mmCIF file of C-alpha atoms in Angstrom:
data_model
loop_
_atom_site.group_PDB
_atom_site.id
_atom_site.type_symbol
_atom_site.label_atom_id
_atom_site.label_comp_id
_atom_site.label_asym_id
_atom_site.label_seq_id
_atom_site.Cartn_x
_atom_site.Cartn_y
_atom_site.Cartn_z
ATOM 1 C CA MET R 1 140.395 219.353 -24.388
ATOM 2 C CA THR R 2 140.918 222.474 -26.441
ATOM 3 C CA SER R 3 143.783 224.863 -25.829
ATOM 4 C CA ASN R 4 143.459 227.227 -22.873
ATOM 5 C CA LYS R 5 145.638 229.801 -24.624
ATOM 6 C CA PRO R 6 142.763 231.909 -26.088
ATOM 7 C CA TYR R 7 141.257 232.252 -22.603
ATOM 8 C CA ILE R 8 144.593 233.226 -21.040
ATOM 9 C CA VAL R 9 145.361 235.801 -23.744
ATOM 10 C CA LYS R 10 141.870 237.340 -23.531
ATOM 11 C CA ALA R 11 142.065 237.498 -19.721
ATOM 12 C CA PHE R 12 145.462 239.217 -19.746
ATOM 13 C CA TYR R 13 144.315 241.577 -22.524
ATOM 14 C CA ASP R 14 141.280 242.615 -20.456
ATOM 15 C CA TRP R 15 143.303 242.892 -17.238
ATOM 16 C CA ILE R 16 146.003 245.057 -18.836
ATOM 17 C CA SER R 17 143.432 247.265 -20.606
ATOM 18 C CA ASP R 18 141.260 247.618 -17.477
ATOM 19 C CA ASN R 19 144.302 248.987 -15.635
ATOM 20 C CA GLN R 20 144.780 251.699 -18.312
ATOM 21 C CA LEU R 21 148.018 250.086 -19.535
ATOM 22 C CA THR R 22 149.086 249.219 -23.099
ATOM 23 C CA PRO R 23 148.849 245.523 -24.061
ATOM 24 C CA TYR R 24 151.622 244.221 -26.318
ATOM 25 C CA ILE R 25 151.902 240.737 -27.803
ATOM 26 C CA VAL R 26 155.023 238.939 -29.004
ATOM 27 C CA VAL R 27 154.234 236.849 -32.094
ATOM 28 C CA ASP R 28 156.270 233.971 -33.550
ATOM 29 C CA VAL R 29 155.857 234.391 -37.321
ATOM 30 C CA SER R 30 156.864 230.782 -38.106
ATOM 31 C CA VAL R 31 153.451 229.506 -36.970
ATOM 32 C CA TYR R 32 151.057 228.700 -39.806
ATOM 33 C CA GLY R 33 148.324 231.310 -40.262
ATOM 34 C CA VAL R 34 150.229 234.381 -39.025
ATOM 35 C CA LEU R 35 149.558 237.379 -41.261
ATOM 36 C CA VAL R 36 151.754 240.356 -40.328
ATOM 37 C CA PRO R 37 153.975 242.809 -42.251
ATOM 38 C CA MET R 38 157.166 240.760 -42.663
ATOM 39 C CA SER R 39 159.374 243.851 -43.060
ATOM 40 C CA TYR R 40 158.866 244.550 -39.332
ATOM 41 C CA VAL R 41 159.883 241.055 -38.175
ATOM 42 C CA ASN R 42 163.118 240.631 -36.183
ATOM 43 C CA ASP R 43 164.580 237.199 -35.369
ATOM 44 C CA GLY R 44 161.345 235.470 -36.376
ATOM 45 C CA GLN R 45 159.229 237.550 -34.008
ATOM 46 C CA ILE R 46 157.223 240.748 -34.108
ATOM 47 C CA VAL R 47 156.008 242.802 -31.137
ATOM 48 C CA LEU R 48 152.584 244.353 -31.669
ATOM 49 C CA ASN R 49 150.712 247.034 -29.736
ATOM 50 C CA VAL R 50 147.154 245.691 -29.539
ATOM 51 C CA SER R 51 145.589 248.460 -27.440
ATOM 52 C CA GLY R 52 142.221 249.782 -28.540
ATOM 53 C CA SER R 53 143.761 253.167 -29.354
ATOM 54 C CA ALA R 54 146.509 251.685 -31.572
ATOM 55 C CA VAL R 55 144.452 249.330 -33.721
ATOM 56 C CA GLY R 56 141.297 249.677 -35.764
ATOM 57 C CA SER R 57 138.698 247.201 -34.685
ATOM 58 C CA ILE R 58 140.120 244.232 -32.822
ATOM 59 C CA ALA R 59 138.405 240.851 -32.743
ATOM 60 C CA LEU R 60 139.611 238.344 -30.181
ATOM 61 C CA GLY R 61 138.011 235.300 -31.803
ATOM 62 C CA SER R 62 138.117 231.665 -30.785
ATOM 63 C CA GLU R 63 141.078 230.769 -33.032
ATOM 64 C CA ALA R 64 142.917 234.047 -33.719
ATOM 65 C CA ILE R 65 143.172 237.758 -33.033
ATOM 66 C CA GLU R 66 142.331 239.904 -36.061
ATOM 67 C CA PHE R 67 142.769 243.642 -36.329
ATOM 68 C CA SER R 68 143.910 246.473 -38.574
ATOM 69 C CA ALA R 69 146.907 248.657 -37.804
ATOM 70 C CA ARG R 70 149.112 251.169 -39.567
ATOM 71 C CA PHE R 71 152.712 250.334 -40.441
ATOM 72 C CA GLY R 72 154.692 253.136 -42.030
ATOM 73 C CA GLY R 73 151.423 254.984 -42.664
ATOM 74 C CA LYS R 74 149.888 252.047 -44.553
ATOM 75 C CA LEU R 75 146.832 250.277 -43.159
ATOM 76 C CA GLU R 76 147.412 246.511 -42.828
ATOM 77 C CA HIS R 77 145.052 243.711 -41.793
ATOM 78 C CA LEU R 78 146.711 241.353 -39.309
ATOM 79 C CA CYS R 79 145.735 237.874 -38.211
ATOM 80 C CA VAL R 80 147.494 236.201 -35.284
ATOM 81 C CA PRO R 81 146.497 232.669 -34.281
ATOM 82 C CA TYR R 82 146.654 232.205 -30.511
ATOM 83 C CA GLY R 83 149.253 229.465 -30.948
ATOM 84 C CA ALA R 84 151.704 232.052 -32.349
ATOM 85 C CA ILE R 85 151.548 234.332 -29.284
ATOM 86 C CA ALA R 86 154.738 233.919 -27.247
ATOM 87 C CA ALA R 87 153.886 236.572 -24.634
ATOM 88 C CA ILE R 88 151.369 239.236 -23.661
ATOM 89 C CA TYR R 89 152.454 242.057 -21.382
ATOM 90 C CA ALA R 90 151.896 245.674 -20.379
ATOM 91 C CA LYS R 91 154.335 248.080 -22.038
ATOM 92 C CA GLU R 92 154.539 250.363 -19.026
ATOM 93 C CA ASN R 93 155.591 247.851 -16.352
ATOM 94 C CA GLY R 94 156.136 244.494 -18.107
ATOM 95 C CA ALA R 95 153.336 242.761 -16.173
ATOM 96 C CA GLY R 96 152.035 239.805 -18.156
ATOM 97 C CA THR R 97 152.985 236.270 -19.046
ATOM 98 C CA SER R 98 154.962 234.230 -21.530
ATOM 99 C CA LEU R 99 153.229 231.407 -23.349
ATOM 100 C CA PRO R 100 154.383 228.291 -25.206
ATOM 101 C CA ILE R 101 154.242 228.386 -29.006
ATOM 102 C CA GLU R 102 151.662 225.939 -30.390
ATOM 103 C CA HIS R 103 152.034 224.865 -34.000
ATOM 104 C CA PRO R 104 148.782 223.563 -35.520
ATOM 105 C CA GLU R 105 148.585 219.839 -36.140
ATOM 106 C CA ALA R 106 149.428 218.880 -39.701
ATOM 107 C CA VAL R 107 146.451 217.687 -41.675
ATOM 108 C CA GLU R 108 147.415 215.169 -44.318
ATOM 109 C CA GLU R 109 145.424 215.181 -47.543
ATOM 110 C CA SER R 110 145.317 212.722 -50.383
ATOM 111 C CA PRO R 111 146.671 214.145 -53.660
ATOM 112 C CA ALA R 112 143.171 214.057 -55.205
ATOM 113 C CA ALA R 113 141.672 216.003 -52.287
ATOM 114 C CA ALA R 114 144.379 218.666 -52.478
ATOM 115 C CA ASP R 115 143.108 219.856 -55.871
ATOM 116 C CA LYS R 116 139.494 220.224 -54.796
ATOM 117 C CA PRO R 117 138.177 223.393 -53.100
ATOM 118 C CA VAL R 118 137.171 223.045 -49.465
ATOM 119 C CA ALA R 119 133.413 223.293 -49.059
ATOM 120 C CA SER R 120 131.445 224.156 -45.964
ATOM 121 C CA GLN R 121 131.155 221.053 -43.811
ATOM 122 C CA GLY R 122 128.219 222.183 -41.689
ATOM 123 C CA ASN R 123 130.338 223.392 -38.772
ATOM 124 C CA ASP R 124 131.051 226.959 -37.699
ATOM 125 C CA GLU R 125 134.624 226.968 -39.018
ATOM 126 C CA PRO R 126 135.236 229.042 -42.151
ATOM 127 C CA GLY R 127 136.324 227.211 -45.283
ATOM 128 C CA LEU R 128 138.413 228.251 -48.235
ATOM 129 C CA SER R 129 137.671 227.753 -51.881
ATOM 130 C CA ALA R 130 139.778 228.085 -54.999
ATOM 131 C CA VAL R 131 139.415 231.275 -57.011
ATOM 132 C CA SER R 132 140.746 231.590 -60.530
ATOM 133 C CA SER R 133 141.312 234.636 -62.617
ATOM 134 C CA ALA R 134 141.684 235.359 -66.329
ATOM 135 C CA ASP R 135 145.248 236.548 -65.667
ATOM 136 C CA GLU R 136 146.168 233.500 -63.555
ATOM 137 C CA HIS R 137 148.428 232.004 -66.233
ATOM 138 C CA GLN R 138 150.259 235.327 -66.730
ATOM 139 C CA VAL R 139 150.776 235.751 -62.960
ATOM 140 C CA GLU R 140 152.310 232.275 -62.640
ATOM 141 C CA GLN R 141 154.741 232.991 -65.494
ATOM 142 C CA SER R 142 155.837 236.328 -64.025
ATOM 143 C CA LYS R 143 156.703 234.881 -60.583
ATOM 144 C CA PRO R 144 160.420 234.345 -59.989
ATOM 145 C CA ALA R 145 161.417 230.796 -59.067
ATOM 146 C CA SER R 146 162.685 231.934 -55.641
ATOM 147 C CA ALA R 147 159.242 233.263 -54.677
ATOM 148 C CA ALA R 148 157.799 229.754 -54.610
ATOM 149 C CA LYS R 149 159.764 228.699 -51.524
ATOM 150 C CA GLY R 150 160.884 230.337 -48.304
ATOM 151 C CA LYS R 151 159.152 232.237 -45.529
ATOM 152 C CA PRO R 152 155.645 233.535 -46.014
ATOM 153 C CA SER R 153 155.390 237.222 -46.749
ATOM 154 C CA LEU R 154 152.778 239.835 -47.521
ATOM 155 C CA LYS R 155 152.205 240.950 -51.087
ATOM 156 C CA VAL R 156 150.457 244.162 -52.139
ATOM 157 C CA VAL R 157 147.601 243.405 -54.517
ATOM 158 C CA LYS R 158 145.944 246.301 -56.305
#
């Protein structure tokens, strides 16, 4: 069976919002796929206000919650897989629930398959493909060695 976590999170989100309260989620940033501003992370977690009035358009999809929000006046796009949500609660009274963190299962690839772009496999899941640029070689040379390892972080690309 699939995870029941998306259904639980959506139900609590609707329940909190329907009662004119402010839904907050606690996100564990160590889970693969979390895209949040890392400068606002404390102790590996970030607390996010996901009310309709605080975020741009919010999409509670089947795999993740995606929305836009302002941090320090700058608009950021956030993506939070349901497995990374540790809790959802109402700011005003704390009503809500805590949830177990679910790390996605590791998918092992052969070394030859790792170099090939992922193509659409006929299912509804989005795929990724490799994109190269004329400046790709220059970008790789300008990266410091310490940037290759460590925690994931957001990078401003202009």
